[in-house]
Amino acid sequence: VELGRHHIMVAASAVAQNLECNISTGDTTWILVSTTLVLGMCPGLAFFYAGMLRSKNTLSIVNQIFAGNVILSMMWLVFGFAFSFGPTVGGLIGAPVHLLWLGVHYDKCGPHAQTIPGALFALFQMMFATITPLLMTGAFAERFKWNCFLVFIVAWEIVVYYPVCHWIWGGGFLHQWGVIDFAGGIVIHVSAGVGSLVVALYIGKRRDFHHFHGEFPPSNLPLAAIGVALLWMGWFGFNGGSALVGGNLAVSAVISTHVAGCCSACVCLLLASREKRPGATAIFNGVLAGLAGITGASGYVSTQATMMIGTLSGFVSYYGIQLSK
């Protein structure tokens, strides 16, 4: 144990010595704005799911997402940030040296961002940590009891999100192998997507699944549209803020985010129009598929490559839905 503590402290000391803190007012302002935008994705997610569900379950899904947000936020404050971004222990998990954000400064940078305060980096990452498990609620909406929902998201956050976040973003073994993920394509969307698929397969099909041809009629499309709009705007902070600076990298990420969402939505719109009059749900699904598809590469690719990724996301989204039906 003492040897392990020694290695952790040596690693932390080496990181501290190599830091070149130069906190920028512009970068700090941009990440503050991005954090606020990502926080707005929580009500956006609640409105989107509520509008797509049956009306009798609208309040239930809103309660679940807002309750999940505050619980997961407190977990991140108490121990989540430490396990995700603390000095690595064997490349698997972070050491608990920042419990309760001890040693996380407001006037100094941290090892993961040199131009913003360490506390702001922790707050920005909190937004990611809270929304990731909540993305899965669509897979089991209307079918999890309240207690089951709380136990599941808490356990999933600890067992899945914190380790995966550390593996890629916190200096874990995948980071050491050269795996890169700009804004959460793997850490957030792949992990939440796989979790959703596993839960959906375990629970099984919904009642009257075939009666509605695999697509239950939404209860409130205008409410769902508001949710998509909030998610779309929030994604600018989601991807653009992941640059952790307010320069050309953030501009590239924001442009890629919008272009990919539009390309994917156009594909879904055209494919849906071949069979019937395209509905709002086709546009919603296309936009969200494009936004999710570009996330992991939004700061790394050109506009032309973004168009290809967005187009491919639209095809995968549309025909994936057809396959699930």
PDB file of C-alpha atoms in Angstrom:
ATOM      1  CA  VAL A   1       0.000   0.000   0.000  1.00  0.00           C
ATOM      2  CA  GLU A   2       2.783   2.405   0.963  1.00  0.00           C
ATOM      3  CA  LEU A   3       4.609   1.636  -2.283  1.00  0.00           C
ATOM      4  CA  GLY A   4       1.441   2.374  -4.254  1.00  0.00           C
ATOM      5  CA  ARG A   5       0.985   5.661  -2.438  1.00  0.00           C
ATOM      6  CA  HIS A   6       4.606   6.557  -3.190  1.00  0.00           C
ATOM      7  CA  HIS A   7       4.129   5.969  -6.933  1.00  0.00           C
ATOM      8  CA  ILE A   8       0.914   8.004  -6.939  1.00  0.00           C
ATOM      9  CA  MET A   9       2.558  10.953  -5.192  1.00  0.00           C
ATOM     10  CA  VAL A  10       5.593  10.802  -7.490  1.00  0.00           C
ATOM     11  CA  ALA A  11       3.302  10.827 -10.556  1.00  0.00           C
ATOM     12  CA  ALA A  12       1.297  13.730  -9.192  1.00  0.00           C
ATOM     13  CA  SER A  13       4.484  15.663  -8.397  1.00  0.00           C
ATOM     14  CA  ALA A  14       5.876  15.065 -11.892  1.00  0.00           C
ATOM     15  CA  VAL A  15       2.670  16.309 -13.472  1.00  0.00           C
ATOM     16  CA  ALA A  16       2.668  19.400 -11.304  1.00  0.00           C
ATOM     17  CA  GLN A  17       6.277  20.202 -12.251  1.00  0.00           C
ATOM     18  CA  ASN A  18       5.525  19.913 -15.967  1.00  0.00           C
ATOM     19  CA  LEU A  19       2.511  22.185 -15.905  1.00  0.00           C
ATOM     20  CA  GLU A  20       2.786  25.573 -17.550  1.00  0.00           C
ATOM     21  CA  CYS A  21      -0.252  27.400 -16.263  1.00  0.00           C
ATOM     22  CA  ASN A  22      -1.305  30.456 -18.211  1.00  0.00           C
ATOM     23  CA  ILE A  23      -4.947  31.014 -17.379  1.00  0.00           C
ATOM     24  CA  SER A  24      -6.678  32.891 -20.187  1.00  0.00           C
ATOM     25  CA  THR A  25      -9.744  35.052 -19.619  1.00  0.00           C
ATOM     26  CA  GLY A  26     -11.012  34.250 -23.117  1.00  0.00           C
ATOM     27  CA  ASP A  27     -10.612  30.500 -22.741  1.00  0.00           C
ATOM     28  CA  THR A  28     -12.168  30.591 -19.282  1.00  0.00           C
ATOM     29  CA  THR A  29     -15.161  32.530 -20.595  1.00  0.00           C
ATOM     30  CA  TRP A  30     -15.690  30.097 -23.473  1.00  0.00           C
ATOM     31  CA  ILE A  31     -15.600  27.041 -21.198  1.00  0.00           C
ATOM     32  CA  LEU A  32     -18.005  28.734 -18.770  1.00  0.00           C
ATOM     33  CA  VAL A  33     -20.420  29.317 -21.658  1.00  0.00           C
ATOM     34  CA  SER A  34     -19.897  25.765 -22.928  1.00  0.00           C
ATOM     35  CA  THR A  35     -20.592  24.357 -19.468  1.00  0.00           C
ATOM     36  CA  THR A  36     -23.875  26.256 -19.353  1.00  0.00           C
ATOM     37  CA  LEU A  37     -24.815  24.997 -22.820  1.00  0.00           C
ATOM     38  CA  VAL A  38     -24.116  21.383 -21.862  1.00  0.00           C
ATOM     39  CA  LEU A  39     -26.143  21.771 -18.669  1.00  0.00           C
ATOM     40  CA  GLY A  40     -29.057  22.889 -20.869  1.00  0.00           C
ATOM     41  CA  MET A  41     -28.948  19.497 -22.564  1.00  0.00           C
ATOM     42  CA  CYS A  42     -30.449  17.943 -19.410  1.00  0.00           C
ATOM     43  CA  PRO A  43     -33.867  19.633 -19.771  1.00  0.00           C
ATOM     44  CA  GLY A  44     -33.516  19.156 -23.527  1.00  0.00           C
ATOM     45  CA  LEU A  45     -33.188  15.418 -23.032  1.00  0.00           C
ATOM     46  CA  ALA A  46     -36.132  15.418 -20.620  1.00  0.00           C
ATOM     47  CA  PHE A  47     -38.369  17.331 -23.055  1.00  0.00           C
ATOM     48  CA  PHE A  48     -37.352  15.154 -26.008  1.00  0.00           C
ATOM     49  CA  TYR A  49     -38.077  11.875 -24.249  1.00  0.00           C
ATOM     50  CA  ALA A  50     -41.247  13.240 -22.643  1.00  0.00           C
ATOM     51  CA  GLY A  51     -42.593  14.347 -26.014  1.00  0.00           C
ATOM     52  CA  MET A  52     -41.820  10.998 -27.617  1.00  0.00           C
ATOM     53  CA  LEU A  53     -43.442   8.937 -24.836  1.00  0.00           C
ATOM     54  CA  ARG A  54     -47.073   8.388 -23.972  1.00  0.00           C
ATOM     55  CA  SER A  55     -48.536  11.358 -22.125  1.00  0.00           C
ATOM     56  CA  LYS A  56     -49.145   9.438 -18.890  1.00  0.00           C
ATOM     57  CA  ASN A  57     -45.387   8.919 -18.473  1.00  0.00           C
ATOM     58  CA  THR A  58     -44.299  12.468 -19.268  1.00  0.00           C
ATOM     59  CA  LEU A  59     -43.856  13.589 -15.670  1.00  0.00           C
ATOM     60  CA  SER A  60     -42.108  10.352 -14.724  1.00  0.00           C
ATOM     61  CA  ILE A  61     -39.327  10.716 -17.293  1.00  0.00           C
ATOM     62  CA  VAL A  62     -38.827  14.393 -16.416  1.00  0.00           C
ATOM     63  CA  ASN A  63     -38.491  13.488 -12.729  1.00  0.00           C
ATOM     64  CA  GLN A  64     -36.019  10.716 -13.498  1.00  0.00           C
ATOM     65  CA  ILE A  65     -33.733  12.894 -15.607  1.00  0.00           C
ATOM     66  CA  PHE A  66     -33.694  15.867 -13.235  1.00  0.00           C
ATOM     67  CA  ALA A  67     -33.222  13.649 -10.173  1.00  0.00           C
ATOM     68  CA  GLY A  68     -30.469  11.765 -11.966  1.00  0.00           C
ATOM     69  CA  ASN A  69     -28.752  15.032 -12.838  1.00  0.00           C
ATOM     70  CA  VAL A  70     -28.473  16.255  -9.251  1.00  0.00           C
ATOM     71  CA  ILE A  71     -27.502  12.846  -7.811  1.00  0.00           C
ATOM     72  CA  LEU A  72     -24.817  12.227 -10.418  1.00  0.00           C
ATOM     73  CA  SER A  73     -23.502  15.777  -9.925  1.00  0.00           C
ATOM     74  CA  MET A  74     -22.995  15.171  -6.212  1.00  0.00           C
ATOM     75  CA  MET A  75     -21.301  11.838  -6.926  1.00  0.00           C
ATOM     76  CA  TRP A  76     -18.886  13.597  -9.263  1.00  0.00           C
ATOM     77  CA  LEU A  77     -18.124  16.192  -6.614  1.00  0.00           C
ATOM     78  CA  VAL A  78     -17.530  13.670  -3.826  1.00  0.00           C
ATOM     79  CA  PHE A  79     -15.515  10.981  -5.610  1.00  0.00           C
ATOM     80  CA  GLY A  80     -16.256  10.767  -9.350  1.00  0.00           C
ATOM     81  CA  PHE A  81     -13.740  13.375 -10.478  1.00  0.00           C
ATOM     82  CA  ALA A  82     -11.026  11.778  -8.364  1.00  0.00           C
ATOM     83  CA  PHE A  83     -11.602   8.318  -9.821  1.00  0.00           C
ATOM     84  CA  SER A  84     -11.775   9.668 -13.383  1.00  0.00           C
ATOM     85  CA  PHE A  85      -8.958  12.228 -13.467  1.00  0.00           C
ATOM     86  CA  GLY A  86      -6.771  11.417 -10.484  1.00  0.00           C
ATOM     87  CA  PRO A  87      -3.216  10.097 -11.010  1.00  0.00           C
ATOM     88  CA  THR A  88      -3.598   6.735 -12.690  1.00  0.00           C
ATOM     89  CA  VAL A  89      -3.332   3.507 -10.724  1.00  0.00           C
ATOM     90  CA  GLY A  90      -2.166   0.805 -13.100  1.00  0.00           C
ATOM     91  CA  GLY A  91      -3.873   2.576 -15.992  1.00  0.00           C
ATOM     92  CA  LEU A  92      -7.264   1.390 -14.722  1.00  0.00           C
ATOM     93  CA  ILE A  93      -8.653   4.009 -12.339  1.00  0.00           C
ATOM     94  CA  GLY A  94      -7.701   7.342 -10.827  1.00  0.00           C
ATOM     95  CA  ALA A  95      -6.257   7.610  -7.346  1.00  0.00           C
ATOM     96  CA  PRO A  96      -8.588   9.227  -4.779  1.00  0.00           C
ATOM     97  CA  VAL A  97      -6.442  12.326  -4.233  1.00  0.00           C
ATOM     98  CA  HIS A  98      -9.150  14.820  -5.240  1.00  0.00           C
ATOM     99  CA  LEU A  99     -12.066  13.606  -3.144  1.00  0.00           C
ATOM    100  CA  LEU A 100     -14.500  16.464  -2.517  1.00  0.00           C
ATOM    101  CA  TRP A 101     -12.366  18.357  -5.060  1.00  0.00           C
ATOM    102  CA  LEU A 102      -9.552  18.760  -2.569  1.00  0.00           C
ATOM    103  CA  GLY A 103      -6.595  20.190  -4.429  1.00  0.00           C
ATOM    104  CA  VAL A 104      -8.777  21.402  -7.298  1.00  0.00           C
ATOM    105  CA  HIS A 105      -8.022  25.117  -7.544  1.00  0.00           C
ATOM    106  CA  TYR A 106      -9.953  28.137  -8.743  1.00  0.00           C
ATOM    107  CA  ASP A 107      -6.828  30.188  -9.448  1.00  0.00           C
ATOM    108  CA  LYS A 108      -4.544  27.486 -10.859  1.00  0.00           C
ATOM    109  CA  CYS A 109      -4.815  25.132 -13.773  1.00  0.00           C
ATOM    110  CA  GLY A 110      -4.865  21.357 -13.586  1.00  0.00           C
ATOM    111  CA  PRO A 111      -2.897  18.738 -15.510  1.00  0.00           C
ATOM    112  CA  HIS A 112      -5.551  18.380 -18.227  1.00  0.00           C
ATOM    113  CA  ALA A 113      -6.047  22.028 -19.247  1.00  0.00           C
ATOM    114  CA  GLN A 114      -3.400  24.711 -18.912  1.00  0.00           C
ATOM    115  CA  THR A 115      -5.395  27.844 -19.757  1.00  0.00           C
ATOM    116  CA  ILE A 116      -8.450  27.454 -17.516  1.00  0.00           C
ATOM    117  CA  PRO A 117      -8.807  26.973 -13.742  1.00  0.00           C
ATOM    118  CA  GLY A 118      -8.742  23.375 -12.547  1.00  0.00           C
ATOM    119  CA  ALA A 119     -12.152  23.811 -10.897  1.00  0.00           C
ATOM    120  CA  LEU A 120     -13.694  24.873 -14.201  1.00  0.00           C
ATOM    121  CA  PHE A 121     -12.307  21.788 -15.933  1.00  0.00           C
ATOM    122  CA  ALA A 122     -13.832  19.637 -13.185  1.00  0.00           C
ATOM    123  CA  LEU A 123     -17.172  21.436 -13.564  1.00  0.00           C
ATOM    124  CA  PHE A 124     -17.172  21.048 -17.348  1.00  0.00           C
ATOM    125  CA  GLN A 125     -16.468  17.336 -17.024  1.00  0.00           C
ATOM    126  CA  MET A 126     -19.266  17.098 -14.458  1.00  0.00           C
ATOM    127  CA  MET A 127     -21.755  17.995 -17.180  1.00  0.00           C
ATOM    128  CA  PHE A 128     -20.524  15.043 -19.248  1.00  0.00           C
ATOM    129  CA  ALA A 129     -20.601  12.667 -16.299  1.00  0.00           C
ATOM    130  CA  THR A 130     -24.188  13.572 -15.435  1.00  0.00           C
ATOM    131  CA  ILE A 131     -25.750  13.368 -18.873  1.00  0.00           C
ATOM    132  CA  THR A 132     -24.094  10.124 -20.010  1.00  0.00           C
ATOM    133  CA  PRO A 133     -26.171   7.659 -17.944  1.00  0.00           C
ATOM    134  CA  LEU A 134     -29.291   9.724 -18.599  1.00  0.00           C
ATOM    135  CA  LEU A 135     -28.886   9.187 -22.342  1.00  0.00           C
ATOM    136  CA  MET A 136     -29.855   5.568 -21.696  1.00  0.00           C
ATOM    137  CA  THR A 137     -33.237   6.411 -20.189  1.00  0.00           C
ATOM    138  CA  GLY A 138     -34.865   6.203 -23.605  1.00  0.00           C
ATOM    139  CA  ALA A 139     -34.023   2.488 -23.723  1.00  0.00           C
ATOM    140  CA  PHE A 140     -35.991   1.702 -20.571  1.00  0.00           C
ATOM    141  CA  ALA A 141     -38.420   4.629 -20.370  1.00  0.00           C
ATOM    142  CA  GLU A 142     -41.788   3.603 -18.896  1.00  0.00           C
ATOM    143  CA  ARG A 143     -40.394   0.231 -17.786  1.00  0.00           C
ATOM    144  CA  PHE A 144     -38.105   0.929 -14.815  1.00  0.00           C
ATOM    145  CA  LYS A 145     -39.508   1.601 -11.378  1.00  0.00           C
ATOM    146  CA  TRP A 146     -38.139   4.622  -9.570  1.00  0.00           C
ATOM    147  CA  ASN A 147     -35.869   2.699  -7.174  1.00  0.00           C
ATOM    148  CA  CYS A 148     -34.586   0.488  -9.962  1.00  0.00           C
ATOM    149  CA  PHE A 149     -33.768   3.541 -12.066  1.00  0.00           C
ATOM    150  CA  LEU A 150     -31.740   5.176  -9.304  1.00  0.00           C
ATOM    151  CA  VAL A 151     -29.802   2.012  -8.459  1.00  0.00           C
ATOM    152  CA  PHE A 152     -29.036   1.373 -12.124  1.00  0.00           C
ATOM    153  CA  ILE A 153     -27.689   4.820 -13.036  1.00  0.00           C
ATOM    154  CA  VAL A 154     -25.606   5.059  -9.851  1.00  0.00           C
ATOM    155  CA  ALA A 155     -24.104   1.604 -10.368  1.00  0.00           C
ATOM    156  CA  TRP A 156     -23.510   2.191 -14.084  1.00  0.00           C
ATOM    157  CA  GLU A 157     -21.805   5.504 -13.407  1.00  0.00           C
ATOM    158  CA  ILE A 158     -19.379   3.899 -10.952  1.00  0.00           C
ATOM    159  CA  VAL A 159     -18.745   0.629 -12.782  1.00  0.00           C
ATOM    160  CA  VAL A 160     -18.704   1.905 -16.373  1.00  0.00           C
ATOM    161  CA  TYR A 161     -18.355   5.664 -16.780  1.00  0.00           C
ATOM    162  CA  TYR A 162     -15.618   6.466 -14.274  1.00  0.00           C
ATOM    163  CA  PRO A 163     -13.258   3.705 -15.478  1.00  0.00           C
ATOM    164  CA  VAL A 164     -13.862   4.345 -19.200  1.00  0.00           C
ATOM    165  CA  CYS A 165     -13.414   8.085 -18.703  1.00  0.00           C
ATOM    166  CA  HIS A 166     -10.117   7.469 -16.949  1.00  0.00           C
ATOM    167  CA  TRP A 167      -8.915   4.949 -19.544  1.00  0.00           C
ATOM    168  CA  ILE A 168      -9.207   7.494 -22.366  1.00  0.00           C
ATOM    169  CA  TRP A 169      -9.230  11.004 -20.887  1.00  0.00           C
ATOM    170  CA  GLY A 170      -7.592  10.531 -17.497  1.00  0.00           C
ATOM    171  CA  GLY A 171      -4.310   8.995 -18.579  1.00  0.00           C
ATOM    172  CA  GLY A 172      -5.379   5.346 -18.399  1.00  0.00           C
ATOM    173  CA  PHE A 173      -4.170   2.435 -20.481  1.00  0.00           C
ATOM    174  CA  LEU A 174      -6.201   3.299 -23.609  1.00  0.00           C
ATOM    175  CA  HIS A 175      -4.771   6.807 -23.578  1.00  0.00           C
ATOM    176  CA  GLN A 176      -1.298   5.315 -23.277  1.00  0.00           C
ATOM    177  CA  TRP A 177      -2.061   3.116 -26.299  1.00  0.00           C
ATOM    178  CA  GLY A 178      -2.856   6.219 -28.344  1.00  0.00           C
ATOM    179  CA  VAL A 179      -6.674   6.116 -28.306  1.00  0.00           C
ATOM    180  CA  ILE A 180      -8.091   9.612 -28.828  1.00  0.00           C
ATOM    181  CA  ASP A 181     -11.634  10.827 -28.306  1.00  0.00           C
ATOM    182  CA  PHE A 182     -12.187  14.525 -28.851  1.00  0.00           C
ATOM    183  CA  ALA A 183     -15.530  15.092 -27.143  1.00  0.00           C
ATOM    184  CA  GLY A 184     -16.908  11.755 -25.991  1.00  0.00           C
ATOM    185  CA  GLY A 185     -17.655   9.626 -29.018  1.00  0.00           C
ATOM    186  CA  ILE A 186     -16.322   6.603 -27.121  1.00  0.00           C
ATOM    187  CA  VAL A 187     -16.465   7.713 -23.501  1.00  0.00           C
ATOM    188  CA  ILE A 188     -20.043   8.953 -23.728  1.00  0.00           C
ATOM    189  CA  HIS A 189     -21.919   7.812 -26.820  1.00  0.00           C
ATOM    190  CA  VAL A 190     -20.449   4.348 -27.330  1.00  0.00           C
ATOM    191  CA  SER A 191     -20.626   3.468 -23.643  1.00  0.00           C
ATOM    192  CA  ALA A 192     -24.191   4.777 -23.296  1.00  0.00           C
ATOM    193  CA  GLY A 193     -25.203   3.158 -26.596  1.00  0.00           C
ATOM    194  CA  VAL A 194     -23.883  -0.255 -25.620  1.00  0.00           C
ATOM    195  CA  GLY A 195     -25.510   0.090 -22.205  1.00  0.00           C
ATOM    196  CA  SER A 196     -28.836   0.977 -23.808  1.00  0.00           C
ATOM    197  CA  LEU A 197     -28.651  -1.996 -26.153  1.00  0.00           C
ATOM    198  CA  VAL A 198     -27.856  -4.425 -23.346  1.00  0.00           C
ATOM    199  CA  VAL A 199     -30.710  -3.129 -21.194  1.00  0.00           C
ATOM    200  CA  ALA A 200     -33.183  -3.184 -24.080  1.00  0.00           C
ATOM    201  CA  LEU A 201     -32.248  -6.765 -24.994  1.00  0.00           C
ATOM    202  CA  TYR A 202     -32.498  -7.873 -21.375  1.00  0.00           C
ATOM    203  CA  ILE A 203     -35.895  -6.278 -20.756  1.00  0.00           C
ATOM    204  CA  GLY A 204     -37.317  -7.339 -24.099  1.00  0.00           C
ATOM    205  CA  LYS A 205     -39.834  -5.763 -26.442  1.00  0.00           C
ATOM    206  CA  ARG A 206     -42.394  -3.295 -25.242  1.00  0.00           C
ATOM    207  CA  ARG A 207     -46.034  -4.247 -25.047  1.00  0.00           C
ATOM    208  CA  ASP A 208     -47.910  -3.788 -28.334  1.00  0.00           C
ATOM    209  CA  PHE A 209     -44.550  -3.387 -30.132  1.00  0.00           C
ATOM    210  CA  HIS A 210     -45.837  -5.055 -33.299  1.00  0.00           C
ATOM    211  CA  HIS A 211     -49.228  -3.385 -33.068  1.00  0.00           C
ATOM    212  CA  PHE A 212     -47.581  -0.009 -33.639  1.00  0.00           C
ATOM    213  CA  HIS A 213     -45.009  -1.412 -36.094  1.00  0.00           C
ATOM    214  CA  GLY A 214     -42.220  -0.725 -33.631  1.00  0.00           C
ATOM    215  CA  GLU A 215     -42.877   3.006 -33.386  1.00  0.00           C
ATOM    216  CA  PHE A 216     -45.256   4.222 -30.714  1.00  0.00           C
ATOM    217  CA  PRO A 217     -47.005   7.486 -31.602  1.00  0.00           C
ATOM    218  CA  PRO A 218     -45.400  10.426 -29.776  1.00  0.00           C
ATOM    219  CA  SER A 219     -47.609  12.288 -27.335  1.00  0.00           C
ATOM    220  CA  ASN A 220     -46.277  15.811 -27.909  1.00  0.00           C
ATOM    221  CA  LEU A 221     -44.096  16.561 -30.931  1.00  0.00           C
ATOM    222  CA  PRO A 222     -43.768  20.306 -30.175  1.00  0.00           C
ATOM    223  CA  LEU A 223     -42.337  19.413 -26.747  1.00  0.00           C
ATOM    224  CA  ALA A 224     -39.969  16.935 -28.393  1.00  0.00           C
ATOM    225  CA  ALA A 225     -38.933  19.638 -30.880  1.00  0.00           C
ATOM    226  CA  ILE A 226     -38.031  21.970 -28.015  1.00  0.00           C
ATOM    227  CA  GLY A 227     -35.957  19.168 -26.541  1.00  0.00           C
ATOM    228  CA  VAL A 228     -34.102  18.593 -29.810  1.00  0.00           C
ATOM    229  CA  ALA A 229     -33.449  22.325 -30.133  1.00  0.00           C
ATOM    230  CA  LEU A 230     -31.932  22.463 -26.635  1.00  0.00           C
ATOM    231  CA  LEU A 231     -29.826  19.380 -27.344  1.00  0.00           C
ATOM    232  CA  TRP A 232     -28.647  20.848 -30.650  1.00  0.00           C
ATOM    233  CA  MET A 233     -27.586  24.125 -29.041  1.00  0.00           C
ATOM    234  CA  GLY A 234     -26.040  22.299 -26.108  1.00  0.00           C
ATOM    235  CA  TRP A 235     -23.969  20.177 -28.474  1.00  0.00           C
ATOM    236  CA  PHE A 236     -22.088  23.307 -29.572  1.00  0.00           C
ATOM    237  CA  GLY A 237     -20.789  23.577 -26.022  1.00  0.00           C
ATOM    238  CA  PHE A 238     -20.429  19.807 -25.784  1.00  0.00           C
ATOM    239  CA  ASN A 239     -18.046  19.582 -28.740  1.00  0.00           C
ATOM    240  CA  GLY A 240     -16.740  23.121 -28.940  1.00  0.00           C
ATOM    241  CA  GLY A 241     -15.971  23.252 -25.240  1.00  0.00           C
ATOM    242  CA  SER A 242     -13.997  20.023 -25.477  1.00  0.00           C
ATOM    243  CA  ALA A 243     -11.281  22.011 -27.226  1.00  0.00           C
ATOM    244  CA  LEU A 244     -10.684  23.558 -23.779  1.00  0.00           C
ATOM    245  CA  VAL A 245      -9.590  26.732 -25.545  1.00  0.00           C
ATOM    246  CA  GLY A 246     -11.486  29.449 -27.359  1.00  0.00           C
ATOM    247  CA  GLY A 247      -9.523  29.382 -30.591  1.00  0.00           C
ATOM    248  CA  ASN A 248      -9.619  27.805 -34.024  1.00  0.00           C
ATOM    249  CA  LEU A 249     -10.016  24.289 -32.624  1.00  0.00           C
ATOM    250  CA  ALA A 250     -13.285  25.283 -30.954  1.00  0.00           C
ATOM    251  CA  VAL A 251     -14.459  26.910 -34.190  1.00  0.00           C
ATOM    252  CA  SER A 252     -13.716  23.721 -36.118  1.00  0.00           C
ATOM    253  CA  ALA A 253     -15.612  21.611 -33.574  1.00  0.00           C
ATOM    254  CA  VAL A 254     -18.684  23.867 -33.597  1.00  0.00           C
ATOM    255  CA  ILE A 255     -18.828  23.981 -37.407  1.00  0.00           C
ATOM    256  CA  SER A 256     -18.421  20.201 -37.642  1.00  0.00           C
ATOM    257  CA  THR A 257     -21.207  19.740 -35.109  1.00  0.00           C
ATOM    258  CA  HIS A 258     -23.724  21.770 -37.093  1.00  0.00           C
ATOM    259  CA  VAL A 259     -22.718  20.422 -40.511  1.00  0.00           C
ATOM    260  CA  ALA A 260     -22.909  16.785 -39.405  1.00  0.00           C
ATOM    261  CA  GLY A 261     -26.330  17.267 -37.813  1.00  0.00           C
ATOM    262  CA  CYS A 262     -27.709  18.907 -40.950  1.00  0.00           C
ATOM    263  CA  CYS A 263     -26.243  16.303 -43.339  1.00  0.00           C
ATOM    264  CA  SER A 264     -27.628  13.434 -41.298  1.00  0.00           C
ATOM    265  CA  ALA A 265     -31.057  15.068 -41.051  1.00  0.00           C
ATOM    266  CA  CYS A 266     -31.163  15.617 -44.841  1.00  0.00           C
ATOM    267  CA  VAL A 267     -30.411  11.934 -45.443  1.00  0.00           C
ATOM    268  CA  CYS A 268     -33.163  10.794 -43.059  1.00  0.00           C
ATOM    269  CA  LEU A 269     -35.571  13.291 -44.596  1.00  0.00           C
ATOM    270  CA  LEU A 270     -34.908  12.033 -48.130  1.00  0.00           C
ATOM    271  CA  LEU A 271     -35.120   8.360 -47.152  1.00  0.00           C
ATOM    272  CA  ALA A 272     -38.365   8.882 -45.246  1.00  0.00           C
ATOM    273  CA  SER A 273     -39.925  10.813 -48.145  1.00  0.00           C
ATOM    274  CA  ARG A 274     -39.553   7.790 -50.444  1.00  0.00           C
ATOM    275  CA  GLU A 275     -42.048   5.765 -48.445  1.00  0.00           C
ATOM    276  CA  LYS A 276     -44.375   8.364 -47.009  1.00  0.00           C
ATOM    277  CA  ARG A 277     -44.636  11.981 -46.122  1.00  0.00           C
ATOM    278  CA  PRO A 278     -41.596  12.594 -43.903  1.00  0.00           C
ATOM    279  CA  GLY A 279     -42.492  13.201 -40.283  1.00  0.00           C
ATOM    280  CA  ALA A 280     -40.836  15.301 -37.648  1.00  0.00           C
ATOM    281  CA  THR A 281     -39.439  12.221 -35.948  1.00  0.00           C
ATOM    282  CA  ALA A 282     -37.292  11.449 -39.003  1.00  0.00           C
ATOM    283  CA  ILE A 283     -35.724  14.911 -38.803  1.00  0.00           C
ATOM    284  CA  PHE A 284     -35.241  14.626 -35.037  1.00  0.00           C
ATOM    285  CA  ASN A 285     -33.545  11.238 -35.334  1.00  0.00           C
ATOM    286  CA  GLY A 286     -31.362  12.441 -38.185  1.00  0.00           C
ATOM    287  CA  VAL A 287     -30.154  15.532 -36.361  1.00  0.00           C
ATOM    288  CA  LEU A 288     -29.313  13.620 -33.180  1.00  0.00           C
ATOM    289  CA  ALA A 289     -27.582  10.835 -35.123  1.00  0.00           C
ATOM    290  CA  GLY A 290     -25.363  13.336 -36.908  1.00  0.00           C
ATOM    291  CA  LEU A 291     -24.527  15.180 -33.710  1.00  0.00           C
ATOM    292  CA  ALA A 292     -23.592  11.954 -31.950  1.00  0.00           C
ATOM    293  CA  GLY A 293     -21.717  10.594 -34.956  1.00  0.00           C
ATOM    294  CA  ILE A 294     -19.354  13.550 -35.256  1.00  0.00           C
ATOM    295  CA  THR A 295     -18.654  13.989 -31.547  1.00  0.00           C
ATOM    296  CA  GLY A 296     -15.532  11.860 -31.294  1.00  0.00           C
ATOM    297  CA  ALA A 297     -13.903  13.490 -34.335  1.00  0.00           C
ATOM    298  CA  SER A 298     -15.395  16.991 -34.319  1.00  0.00           C
ATOM    299  CA  GLY A 299     -12.094  18.726 -33.619  1.00  0.00           C
ATOM    300  CA  TYR A 300      -9.959  16.558 -35.867  1.00  0.00           C
ATOM    301  CA  VAL A 301     -11.614  16.454 -39.306  1.00  0.00           C
ATOM    302  CA  SER A 302     -12.224  18.828 -42.203  1.00  0.00           C
ATOM    303  CA  THR A 303     -15.618  20.118 -43.251  1.00  0.00           C
ATOM    304  CA  GLN A 304     -15.666  17.701 -46.192  1.00  0.00           C
ATOM    305  CA  ALA A 305     -14.937  14.732 -43.946  1.00  0.00           C
ATOM    306  CA  THR A 306     -17.630  16.001 -41.579  1.00  0.00           C
ATOM    307  CA  MET A 307     -20.169  15.872 -44.410  1.00  0.00           C
ATOM    308  CA  MET A 308     -19.237  12.247 -45.079  1.00  0.00           C
ATOM    309  CA  ILE A 309     -19.550  11.328 -41.405  1.00  0.00           C
ATOM    310  CA  GLY A 310     -22.895  13.115 -41.118  1.00  0.00           C
ATOM    311  CA  THR A 311     -24.233  11.430 -44.265  1.00  0.00           C
ATOM    312  CA  LEU A 312     -23.135   8.004 -43.054  1.00  0.00           C
ATOM    313  CA  SER A 313     -24.712   8.676 -39.659  1.00  0.00           C
ATOM    314  CA  GLY A 314     -28.014   9.438 -41.369  1.00  0.00           C
ATOM    315  CA  PHE A 315     -28.007   6.141 -43.261  1.00  0.00           C
ATOM    316  CA  VAL A 316     -27.027   4.154 -40.175  1.00  0.00           C
ATOM    317  CA  SER A 317     -29.688   5.875 -38.080  1.00  0.00           C
ATOM    318  CA  TYR A 318     -32.512   5.410 -40.577  1.00  0.00           C
ATOM    319  CA  TYR A 319     -31.830   1.798 -41.486  1.00  0.00           C
ATOM    320  CA  GLY A 320     -30.940   0.948 -37.891  1.00  0.00           C
ATOM    321  CA  ILE A 321     -34.423   2.014 -36.858  1.00  0.00           C
ATOM    322  CA  GLN A 322     -35.928  -0.065 -39.667  1.00  0.00           C
ATOM    323  CA  LEU A 323     -33.905  -3.070 -38.537  1.00  0.00           C
ATOM    324  CA  SER A 324     -35.004  -2.716 -34.918  1.00  0.00           C
ATOM    325  CA  LYS A 325     -38.625  -2.619 -36.051  1.00  0.00           C
TER     326      LYS A 325
END
